[in-house]
mmCIF file of C-alpha atoms (C1' of nucleotides) and ligand atoms in Angstrom:
data_model
loop_
_atom_site.group_PDB
_atom_site.id
_atom_site.type_symbol
_atom_site.label_atom_id
_atom_site.label_comp_id
_atom_site.label_asym_id
_atom_site.label_seq_id
_atom_site.Cartn_x
_atom_site.Cartn_y
_atom_site.Cartn_z
ATOM 1 C CA MET A 1 0.000 0.000 0.000
ATOM 2 C CA ALA A 2 1.493 3.293 -1.112
ATOM 3 C CA SER A 3 1.714 6.115 1.422
ATOM 4 C CA ALA A 4 -0.211 9.333 0.816
ATOM 5 C CA HIS A 5 3.167 10.831 0.057
ATOM 6 C CA GLU A 6 3.987 8.307 -2.668
ATOM 7 C CA GLN A 7 0.449 8.495 -4.047
ATOM 8 C CA PHE A 8 0.783 12.203 -4.580
ATOM 9 C CA ARG A 9 4.215 11.951 -6.168
ATOM 10 C CA ASP A 10 2.753 9.454 -8.577
ATOM 11 C CA LEU A 11 -0.238 11.674 -9.443
ATOM 12 C CA ALA A 12 1.995 14.708 -9.892
ATOM 13 C CA TRP A 13 4.359 12.772 -12.123
ATOM 14 C CA LYS A 14 1.459 11.674 -14.329
ATOM 15 C CA CYS A 15 0.513 15.345 -14.841
ATOM 16 C CA GLY A 16 4.084 16.466 -15.392
ATOM 17 C CA LEU A 17 4.056 18.545 -12.203
ATOM 18 C CA ALA A 18 6.934 18.851 -9.771
ATOM 19 C CA ALA A 19 6.074 17.153 -6.494
ATOM 20 C CA THR A 20 7.004 19.890 -4.086
ATOM 21 C CA HIS A 21 6.452 19.862 -0.361
ATOM 22 C CA GLN A 22 3.904 22.692 -0.588
ATOM 23 C CA ARG A 23 1.889 20.918 -3.262
ATOM 24 C CA GLN A 24 1.977 17.756 -1.229
ATOM 25 C CA ILE A 25 0.450 19.331 1.857
ATOM 26 C CA ILE A 26 -2.065 21.421 -0.122
ATOM 27 C CA TYR A 27 -3.297 18.309 -1.897
ATOM 28 C CA GLU A 28 -3.461 16.382 1.373
ATOM 29 C CA ALA A 29 -5.322 19.167 3.150
ATOM 30 C CA VAL A 30 -8.129 18.856 0.611
ATOM 31 C CA THR A 31 -8.252 15.114 0.142
ATOM 32 C CA ALA A 32 -7.751 14.063 3.751
ATOM 33 C CA THR A 33 -11.315 15.066 4.620
ATOM 34 C CA PRO A 34 -14.415 14.786 2.423
ATOM 35 C CA GLY A 35 -16.541 17.809 1.602
ATOM 36 C CA HIS A 36 -15.988 21.280 0.237
ATOM 37 C CA HIS A 37 -12.956 23.329 1.164
ATOM 38 C CA SER A 38 -12.456 27.067 0.919
ATOM 39 C CA VAL A 39 -9.092 28.574 0.063
ATOM 40 C CA GLU A 40 -8.874 30.150 3.495
ATOM 41 C CA ALA A 41 -9.556 26.819 5.206
ATOM 42 C CA VAL A 42 -6.868 25.091 3.158
ATOM 43 C CA PHE A 43 -4.482 27.953 3.845
ATOM 44 C CA ALA A 44 -5.101 27.753 7.602
ATOM 45 C CA GLU A 45 -4.536 24.004 7.509
ATOM 46 C CA VAL A 46 -1.285 24.040 5.543
ATOM 47 C CA ARG A 47 0.083 27.000 7.452
ATOM 48 C CA GLY A 48 -0.031 24.817 10.539
ATOM 49 C CA ARG A 49 2.488 22.503 8.921
ATOM 50 C CA THR A 50 4.497 25.012 6.900
ATOM 51 C CA PRO A 51 4.073 28.506 8.346
ATOM 52 C CA SER A 52 6.054 30.181 5.581
ATOM 53 C CA ILE A 53 3.608 29.143 2.864
ATOM 54 C CA SER A 54 1.815 32.003 1.124
ATOM 55 C CA LEU A 55 -1.831 32.413 0.220
ATOM 56 C CA ALA A 56 -0.851 32.950 -3.438
ATOM 57 C CA THR A 57 0.741 29.508 -3.508
ATOM 58 C CA VAL A 58 -2.451 27.961 -2.203
ATOM 59 C CA TYR A 59 -4.574 29.755 -4.808
ATOM 60 C CA LYS A 60 -2.182 28.930 -7.620
ATOM 61 C CA ASN A 61 -1.932 25.264 -6.792
ATOM 62 C CA LEU A 62 -5.607 24.696 -6.083
ATOM 63 C CA ARG A 63 -6.355 26.151 -9.519
ATOM 64 C CA LEU A 64 -3.572 24.047 -11.009
ATOM 65 C CA PHE A 65 -4.959 20.872 -9.440
ATOM 66 C CA VAL A 66 -8.429 21.714 -10.747
ATOM 67 C CA GLU A 67 -7.010 22.290 -14.242
ATOM 68 C CA HIS A 68 -5.308 18.916 -14.162
ATOM 69 C CA GLY A 69 -8.308 17.110 -12.765
ATOM 70 C CA LEU A 70 -6.717 16.200 -9.436
ATOM 71 C CA LEU A 71 -9.371 18.251 -7.651
ATOM 72 C CA ARG A 72 -12.788 19.510 -8.629
ATOM 73 C CA GLU A 73 -14.075 23.059 -8.397
ATOM 74 C CA VAL A 74 -17.343 22.858 -6.490
ATOM 75 C CA SER A 75 -19.328 25.524 -8.327
ATOM 76 C CA PRO A 76 -17.865 26.973 -11.521
ATOM 77 C CA HIS A 77 -19.797 30.162 -10.987
ATOM 78 C CA SER A 78 -19.254 30.723 -7.320
ATOM 79 C CA SER A 79 -18.010 33.999 -5.966
ATOM 80 C CA MET A 80 -15.482 32.231 -3.772
ATOM 81 C CA LEU A 81 -13.273 29.339 -4.814
ATOM 82 C CA LEU A 82 -14.284 26.018 -3.243
ATOM 83 C CA VAL A 83 -12.638 22.716 -4.093
ATOM 84 C CA GLU A 84 -13.304 19.088 -3.287
ATOM 85 C CA GLY A 85 -11.450 15.839 -3.679
ATOM 86 C CA ASN A 86 -14.523 13.821 -4.650
ATOM 87 C CA LEU A 87 -14.204 13.426 -8.424
ATOM 88 C CA GLU A 88 -17.283 11.221 -8.830
ATOM 89 C CA PRO A 89 -19.955 12.975 -10.913
ATOM 90 C CA HIS A 90 -22.475 14.482 -8.540
ATOM 91 C CA HIS A 91 -24.622 17.589 -8.217
ATOM 92 C CA HIS A 92 -25.176 20.320 -5.656
ATOM 93 C CA LEU A 93 -27.955 21.798 -3.605
ATOM 94 C CA ILE A 94 -27.241 25.381 -2.632
ATOM 95 C CA CYS A 95 -28.890 27.820 -0.246
ATOM 96 C CA THR A 96 -29.732 31.075 -1.970
ATOM 97 C CA ARG A 97 -29.327 33.015 1.250
ATOM 98 C CA CYS A 98 -26.246 31.615 3.023
ATOM 99 C CA LYS A 99 -24.657 29.935 -0.019
ATOM 100 C CA ALA A 100 -24.086 26.658 1.831
ATOM 101 C CA VAL A 101 -23.414 23.818 -0.597
ATOM 102 C CA GLN A 102 -24.290 20.180 -0.093
ATOM 103 C CA ASP A 103 -23.972 17.157 -2.331
ATOM 104 C CA LEU A 104 -26.789 15.578 -4.323
ATOM 105 C CA ASP A 105 -25.361 12.188 -5.152
ATOM 106 C CA ALA A 106 -28.314 10.808 -7.084
ATOM 107 C CA ALA A 107 -28.926 12.388 -10.489
ATOM 108 C CA ASP A 108 -32.260 10.687 -11.116
ATOM 109 C CA PHE A 109 -34.159 13.951 -10.834
ATOM 110 C CA VAL A 110 -32.752 15.192 -14.149
ATOM 111 C CA ASN A 111 -33.788 13.884 -17.547
ATOM 112 C CA PHE A 112 -30.602 14.527 -19.485
ATOM 113 C CA LYS A 113 -32.192 13.542 -22.815
ATOM 114 C CA LYS A 114 -34.829 16.233 -22.475
ATOM 115 C CA LEU A 115 -32.255 18.674 -21.187
ATOM 116 C CA ALA A 116 -30.070 18.098 -24.258
ATOM 117 C CA ARG A 117 -33.070 18.845 -26.438
ATOM 118 C CA ARG A 118 -33.544 22.203 -24.683
ATOM 119 C CA ALA A 119 -29.915 23.251 -25.041
ATOM 120 C CA PRO A 120 -28.775 25.132 -28.122
ATOM 121 C CA ARG A 121 -26.934 23.232 -30.842
ATOM 122 C CA GLY A 122 -23.277 22.702 -29.990
ATOM 123 C CA PHE A 123 -23.628 23.165 -26.221
ATOM 124 C CA ASP A 124 -21.486 20.461 -24.630
ATOM 125 C CA LEU A 125 -23.371 18.603 -21.886
ATOM 126 C CA SER A 126 -21.185 15.515 -21.852
ATOM 127 C CA ARG A 127 -20.154 16.134 -18.254
ATOM 128 C CA PRO A 128 -23.044 18.194 -16.935
ATOM 129 C CA LEU A 129 -23.171 19.734 -13.494
ATOM 130 C CA VAL A 130 -26.556 20.639 -12.059
ATOM 131 C CA GLU A 131 -26.952 23.112 -9.230
ATOM 132 C CA VAL A 132 -30.307 23.517 -7.538
ATOM 133 C CA PHE A 133 -30.968 26.614 -5.470
ATOM 134 C CA GLY A 134 -33.420 26.900 -2.616
ATOM 135 C CA LEU A 135 -33.390 27.865 1.042
ATOM 136 C CA CYS A 136 -31.735 25.669 3.630
ATOM 137 C CA ARG A 137 -33.699 24.828 6.737
ATOM 138 C CA ARG A 138 -31.912 27.358 8.889
ATOM 139 C CA CYS A 139 -32.422 30.222 6.436
ATOM 140 C CA SER A 140 -36.036 29.382 5.666
ATOM 141 C CA ALA A 141 -36.756 29.321 9.409
ATOM 142 C CA LYS A 142 -35.551 32.945 9.625
ATOM 143 C CA THR A 143 -38.648 33.822 7.521
ATOM 144 C CA MET B 1 -52.259 52.376 -20.278
ATOM 145 C CA ALA B 2 -49.976 53.593 -17.506
ATOM 146 C CA SER B 3 -46.617 55.058 -18.511
ATOM 147 C CA ALA B 4 -43.427 53.300 -17.435
ATOM 148 C CA HIS B 5 -43.043 56.164 -15.018
ATOM 149 C CA GLU B 6 -46.418 55.593 -13.387
ATOM 150 C CA GLN B 7 -45.916 51.832 -13.390
ATOM 151 C CA PHE B 8 -42.740 52.205 -11.382
ATOM 152 C CA ARG B 9 -44.241 54.648 -8.911
ATOM 153 C CA ASP B 10 -46.998 52.137 -8.318
ATOM 154 C CA LEU B 11 -44.594 49.240 -7.822
ATOM 155 C CA ALA B 12 -42.404 51.270 -5.481
ATOM 156 C CA TRP B 13 -45.412 52.358 -3.468
ATOM 157 C CA LYS B 14 -46.505 48.719 -3.043
ATOM 158 C CA CYS B 15 -43.077 47.908 -1.572
ATOM 159 C CA GLY B 16 -42.965 50.994 0.601
ATOM 160 C CA LEU B 17 -40.006 52.393 -1.318
ATOM 161 C CA ALA B 18 -39.559 56.039 -2.207
ATOM 162 C CA ALA B 19 -39.924 56.549 -5.950
ATOM 163 C CA THR B 20 -36.830 58.604 -6.577
ATOM 164 C CA HIS B 21 -35.563 59.691 -9.957
ATOM 165 C CA GLN B 22 -32.480 57.475 -9.636
ATOM 166 C CA ARG B 23 -34.542 54.419 -8.764
ATOM 167 C CA GLN B 24 -36.833 55.140 -11.662
ATOM 168 C CA ILE B 25 -34.076 55.153 -14.263
ATOM 169 C CA ILE B 26 -32.240 52.187 -12.718
ATOM 170 C CA TYR B 27 -35.403 50.121 -12.826
ATOM 171 C CA GLU B 28 -36.134 51.217 -16.385
ATOM 172 C CA ALA B 29 -32.609 50.463 -17.559
ATOM 173 C CA VAL B 30 -33.098 46.831 -16.524
ATOM 174 C CA THR B 31 -36.692 46.292 -17.584
ATOM 175 C CA ALA B 32 -36.621 48.179 -20.877
ATOM 176 C CA THR B 33 -34.681 45.351 -22.550
ATOM 177 C CA PRO B 34 -34.997 41.624 -21.889
ATOM 178 C CA GLY B 35 -32.031 39.518 -20.862
ATOM 179 C CA HIS B 36 -29.369 39.656 -18.184
ATOM 180 C CA HIS B 37 -27.803 42.928 -17.125
ATOM 181 C CA SER B 38 -24.516 43.516 -15.357
ATOM 182 C CA VAL B 39 -24.099 46.330 -12.840
ATOM 183 C CA GLU B 40 -21.597 48.034 -15.129
ATOM 184 C CA ALA B 41 -24.025 47.921 -18.053
ATOM 185 C CA VAL B 42 -26.814 49.408 -15.951
ATOM 186 C CA PHE B 43 -24.434 52.035 -14.618
ATOM 187 C CA ALA B 44 -23.348 53.012 -18.139
ATOM 188 C CA GLU B 45 -26.977 53.265 -19.212
ATOM 189 C CA VAL B 46 -28.214 55.400 -16.319
ATOM 190 C CA ARG B 47 -25.154 57.619 -16.383
ATOM 191 C CA GLY B 48 -26.228 58.651 -19.854
ATOM 192 C CA ARG B 49 -29.388 60.121 -18.373
ATOM 193 C CA THR B 50 -28.116 61.247 -14.991
ATOM 194 C CA PRO B 51 -24.338 61.702 -15.124
ATOM 195 C CA SER B 52 -24.044 62.462 -11.422
ATOM 196 C CA ILE B 53 -25.310 59.035 -10.335
ATOM 197 C CA SER B 54 -22.788 56.863 -8.519
ATOM 198 C CA LEU B 55 -21.957 53.191 -8.925
ATOM 199 C CA ALA B 56 -22.748 52.664 -5.253
ATOM 200 C CA THR B 57 -26.298 53.883 -5.829
ATOM 201 C CA VAL B 58 -26.737 51.428 -8.680
ATOM 202 C CA TYR B 59 -25.476 48.540 -6.548
ATOM 203 C CA LYS B 60 -27.579 49.560 -3.583
ATOM 204 C CA ASN B 61 -30.784 49.843 -5.561
ATOM 205 C CA LEU B 62 -30.345 46.758 -7.717
ATOM 206 C CA ARG B 63 -29.908 44.758 -4.509
ATOM 207 C CA LEU B 64 -32.888 46.530 -3.003
ATOM 208 C CA PHE B 65 -35.059 45.710 -6.028
ATOM 209 C CA VAL B 66 -33.961 42.077 -5.873
ATOM 210 C CA GLU B 67 -34.811 41.953 -2.163
ATOM 211 C CA HIS B 68 -38.290 43.283 -2.853
ATOM 212 C CA GLY B 69 -38.884 41.026 -5.831
ATOM 213 C CA LEU B 70 -39.028 43.827 -8.416
ATOM 214 C CA LEU B 71 -36.022 42.291 -10.152
ATOM 215 C CA ARG B 72 -34.487 38.857 -10.100
ATOM 216 C CA GLU B 73 -30.862 38.002 -9.443
ATOM 217 C CA VAL B 74 -29.781 35.809 -12.335
ATOM 218 C CA SER B 75 -27.513 33.427 -10.477
ATOM 219 C CA PRO B 76 -27.503 33.621 -6.689
ATOM 220 C CA HIS B 77 -23.987 32.254 -6.605
ATOM 221 C CA SER B 78 -22.385 34.194 -9.396
ATOM 222 C CA SER B 79 -19.148 36.065 -8.976
ATOM 223 C CA MET B 80 -20.634 39.154 -10.586
ATOM 224 C CA LEU B 81 -24.067 40.569 -9.904
ATOM 225 C CA LEU B 82 -26.442 40.079 -12.841
ATOM 226 C CA VAL B 83 -30.107 41.042 -12.743
ATOM 227 C CA GLU B 84 -33.064 40.554 -15.032
ATOM 228 C CA GLY B 85 -36.584 41.898 -15.232
ATOM 229 C CA ASN B 86 -38.141 38.590 -16.274
ATOM 230 C CA LEU B 87 -39.786 37.311 -13.089
ATOM 231 C CA GLU B 88 -41.347 34.235 -14.706
ATOM 232 C CA PRO B 89 -39.866 31.064 -13.197
ATOM 233 C CA HIS B 90 -37.178 29.806 -15.545
ATOM 234 C CA HIS B 91 -33.783 28.161 -15.352
ATOM 235 C CA HIS B 92 -30.305 28.812 -16.694
ATOM 236 C CA LEU B 93 -27.718 27.122 -18.840
ATOM 237 C CA ILE B 94 -24.225 28.372 -18.064
ATOM 238 C CA CYS B 95 -20.871 27.908 -19.731
ATOM 239 C CA THR B 96 -18.269 26.656 -17.286
ATOM 240 C CA ARG B 97 -15.489 28.400 -19.180
ATOM 241 C CA CYS B 98 -16.796 31.841 -20.215
ATOM 242 C CA LYS B 99 -19.674 32.030 -17.695
ATOM 243 C CA ALA B 100 -22.198 33.081 -20.350
ATOM 244 C CA VAL B 101 -25.774 32.594 -19.109
ATOM 245 C CA GLN B 102 -28.791 31.790 -21.243
ATOM 246 C CA ASP B 103 -32.384 31.030 -20.345
ATOM 247 C CA LEU B 104 -33.921 27.573 -20.211
ATOM 248 C CA ASP B 105 -37.612 28.341 -20.305
ATOM 249 C CA ALA B 106 -38.908 24.785 -20.186
ATOM 250 C CA ALA B 107 -38.472 22.992 -16.872
ATOM 251 C CA ASP B 108 -39.586 19.578 -18.098
ATOM 252 C CA PHE B 109 -36.097 18.132 -17.721
ATOM 253 C CA VAL B 110 -36.330 18.227 -13.930
ATOM 254 C CA ASN B 111 -38.475 15.897 -11.857
ATOM 255 C CA PHE B 112 -39.160 18.126 -8.884
ATOM 256 C CA LYS B 113 -40.875 15.326 -6.924
ATOM 257 C CA LYS B 114 -37.765 13.184 -7.058
ATOM 258 C CA LEU B 115 -35.603 16.191 -6.354
ATOM 259 C CA ALA B 116 -37.589 17.012 -3.229
ATOM 260 C CA ARG B 117 -37.047 13.467 -2.052
ATOM 261 C CA ARG B 118 -33.279 13.890 -2.413
ATOM 262 C CA ALA B 119 -33.151 17.165 -0.496
ATOM 263 C CA PRO B 120 -32.670 17.156 3.268
ATOM 264 C CA ARG B 121 -35.695 17.705 5.483
ATOM 265 C CA GLY B 122 -36.626 21.357 5.745
ATOM 266 C CA PHE B 123 -34.876 22.502 2.577
ATOM 267 C CA ASP B 124 -37.265 24.929 0.889
ATOM 268 C CA LEU B 125 -37.669 24.122 -2.818
ATOM 269 C CA SER B 126 -40.939 25.965 -3.310
ATOM 270 C CA ARG B 127 -39.366 28.327 -5.839
ATOM 271 C CA PRO B 128 -36.449 26.292 -7.121
ATOM 272 C CA LEU B 129 -33.839 27.593 -9.527
ATOM 273 C CA VAL B 130 -31.861 25.077 -11.542
ATOM 274 C CA GLU B 131 -28.552 25.938 -13.160
ATOM 275 C CA VAL B 132 -26.970 23.518 -15.587
ATOM 276 C CA PHE B 133 -23.287 23.890 -16.398
ATOM 277 C CA GLY B 134 -21.605 22.754 -19.584
ATOM 278 C CA LEU B 135 -19.499 24.253 -22.355
ATOM 279 C CA CYS B 136 -21.013 26.644 -24.855
ATOM 280 C CA ARG B 137 -20.367 25.986 -28.517
ATOM 281 C CA ARG B 138 -17.680 28.616 -28.812
ATOM 282 C CA CYS B 139 -15.756 27.356 -25.762
ATOM 283 C CA SER B 140 -16.066 23.679 -26.634
ATOM 284 C CA ALA B 141 -14.749 24.456 -30.134
ATOM 285 C CA LYS B 142 -11.559 25.852 -28.529
ATOM 286 C CA THR B 143 -10.598 22.222 -27.610
ATOM 287 C "C1'" DT C 1 27.264 17.804 -7.502
ATOM 288 C "C1'" DC C 2 25.688 21.179 -10.825
ATOM 289 C "C1'" DT C 3 22.459 23.285 -13.678
ATOM 290 C "C1'" DT C 4 18.175 24.977 -14.847
ATOM 291 C "C1'" DG C 5 13.450 25.819 -15.250
ATOM 292 C "C1'" DG C 6 9.680 25.627 -12.576
ATOM 293 C "C1'" DA C 7 7.993 26.859 -7.825
ATOM 294 C "C1'" DT C 8 7.694 29.932 -3.977
ATOM 295 C "C1'" DT C 9 7.455 34.225 -1.546
ATOM 296 C "C1'" DA C 10 6.499 39.028 -0.430
ATOM 297 C "C1'" DT C 11 4.517 42.595 -2.289
ATOM 298 C "C1'" DA C 12 1.843 45.299 -5.372
ATOM 299 C "C1'" DA C 13 -2.030 45.508 -8.199
ATOM 300 C "C1'" DT C 14 -6.707 44.741 -9.554
ATOM 301 C "C1'" DA C 15 -11.723 44.014 -9.609
ATOM 302 C "C1'" DA C 16 -16.004 43.838 -7.436
ATOM 303 C "C1'" DT C 17 -18.460 45.349 -3.849
ATOM 304 C "C1'" DT C 18 -19.636 47.657 0.519
ATOM 305 C "C1'" DC C 19 -19.218 51.206 3.975
ATOM 306 C "C1'" DT C 20 -19.047 55.954 5.952
ATOM 307 C "C1'" DC C 21 -20.643 60.141 6.494
ATOM 308 C "C1'" DG C 22 -21.900 64.705 5.175
ATOM 309 C "C1'" DT C 23 -25.517 66.516 1.958
ATOM 310 C "C1'" DT C 24 -29.793 66.413 -0.415
ATOM 311 C "C1'" DT C 25 -34.456 65.167 -1.281
ATOM 312 C "C1'" DA C 26 -39.165 62.976 -1.203
ATOM 313 C "C1'" DA C 27 -43.388 62.972 0.894
ATOM 314 C "C1'" DG C 28 -46.471 63.580 4.611
ATOM 315 C "C1'" DA C 29 -47.986 67.192 8.153
ATOM 316 C "C1'" DA C 30 -49.361 71.711 9.086
ATOM 317 C "C1'" DT D 1 -47.530 75.802 -0.172
ATOM 318 C "C1'" DT D 2 -44.125 75.436 3.190
ATOM 319 C "C1'" DC D 3 -41.990 72.844 6.805
ATOM 320 C "C1'" DT D 4 -39.972 68.792 8.848
ATOM 321 C "C1'" DT D 5 -37.536 64.717 8.957
ATOM 322 C "C1'" DA D 6 -36.435 60.167 7.923
ATOM 323 C "C1'" DA D 7 -34.832 58.211 3.979
ATOM 324 C "C1'" DA D 8 -31.890 58.347 0.101
ATOM 325 C "C1'" DC D 9 -27.869 60.082 -2.268
ATOM 326 C "C1'" DG D 10 -22.887 60.670 -3.730
ATOM 327 C "C1'" DA D 11 -17.921 60.674 -3.273
ATOM 328 C "C1'" DG D 12 -14.418 58.372 -1.953
ATOM 329 C "C1'" DA D 13 -12.307 55.236 1.380
ATOM 330 C "C1'" DA D 14 -12.277 50.602 2.804
ATOM 331 C "C1'" DT D 15 -12.741 45.703 2.326
ATOM 332 C "C1'" DT D 16 -12.503 41.250 0.285
ATOM 333 C "C1'" DA D 17 -11.091 37.940 -2.953
ATOM 334 C "C1'" DT D 18 -7.943 37.192 -6.284
ATOM 335 C "C1'" DT D 19 -4.078 37.693 -9.645
ATOM 336 C "C1'" DA D 20 0.382 39.627 -11.371
ATOM 337 C "C1'" DT D 21 5.240 40.703 -10.699
ATOM 338 C "C1'" DA D 22 9.757 39.833 -9.817
ATOM 339 C "C1'" DA D 23 13.425 38.300 -6.921
ATOM 340 C "C1'" DT D 24 14.876 34.111 -4.738
ATOM 341 C "C1'" DC D 25 14.715 29.119 -3.944
ATOM 342 C "C1'" DC D 26 14.717 24.299 -4.776
ATOM 343 C "C1'" DA D 27 13.423 19.622 -7.243
ATOM 344 C "C1'" DA D 28 14.984 16.637 -10.413
ATOM 345 C "C1'" DG D 29 17.636 15.177 -14.229
ATOM 346 C "C1'" DA D 30 22.571 15.212 -16.442
HETATM 347 MN MN1 MN E 201 -19.621 18.154 -3.892
HETATM 348 MN MN1 MN E 202 -32.847 34.485 -17.127
HETATM 349 ZN ZN1 ZN E 203 -29.011 28.977 4.137
HETATM 350 ZN ZN1 ZN E 204 -18.352 29.559 -23.104
#
DNA sequence: TCTTGGATTATAATAATTCTCGTTTAAGAA
DNA sequence: TTCTTAAACGAGAATTATTATAATCCAAGA
């Protein structure tokens, strides 16, 4: 069984990326726990292990990992960058008010055939992401 | 037939908002043409009529109109504020790469019963908004 | 070990948005 | 119509999230 360290070096090598210490711990900070991670949260985490790391490095490498498919950007339209390590196709349920994001693992509520018919010619829906907006329980309780 | 001017005064009165000149022209700038409007575009438009108006006033009032339901925020998660005057329930198709937004008027591709079953208890989906992400023709042509 | 190009850092810059606060104005009361 | 006053306005500063720059550092192959 390969260590997390070796696993990352292998992944990085496959993408032609240098396996630096900073990249190692940034990648681990995201993938060690499931769910959605903000840049600030990742930064706080990695700074614990390597205090000299800079926020720009975290931004740059999270974006790099997303580009190379090692991580996934949670919402491509979001006002703040969120990433996750779960690369399985899944969708999101988002609160309009507080912007909290949670996973919708089943996709059976979308008819992708009909959807494709509604999209304009040439629109690529081969890897679709669906985001559904509503009000989370907490926010809808606040009237 | 009421003039646009009178229509707005009536709407503002219903919401308990003062019908100021600035609000009038901001509202008209959005509702005069269909589609999605950025803050900058609205600002450019209203500045033509009232050069002394400030960007802050445009932001403040667009948000106020959205709060009161006079306008709709296109994507509640977007990195840039976009508003539209079309209050009919409809959904959006968004390009992951260039962030272009277009309307999806039919909602027949979503099974809202099944969706409700997938959402956690208490999540309010009474006025759901669905955003589907893919690649527009232009962006998917670029590899 | 040595070389070299990519990676990292501090810092500056930028873009979008919000805040602050003194001034002006809309709209109801007199 | 004039007065009063809370609400709205405008200018610019401040804030927040993010990206660009440029000098230094280091990972990895020769
Ligand atoms: Mn997710
Ligand atoms: Mn629309
Ligand atoms: Zn919420
Ligand atoms: Zn596009």
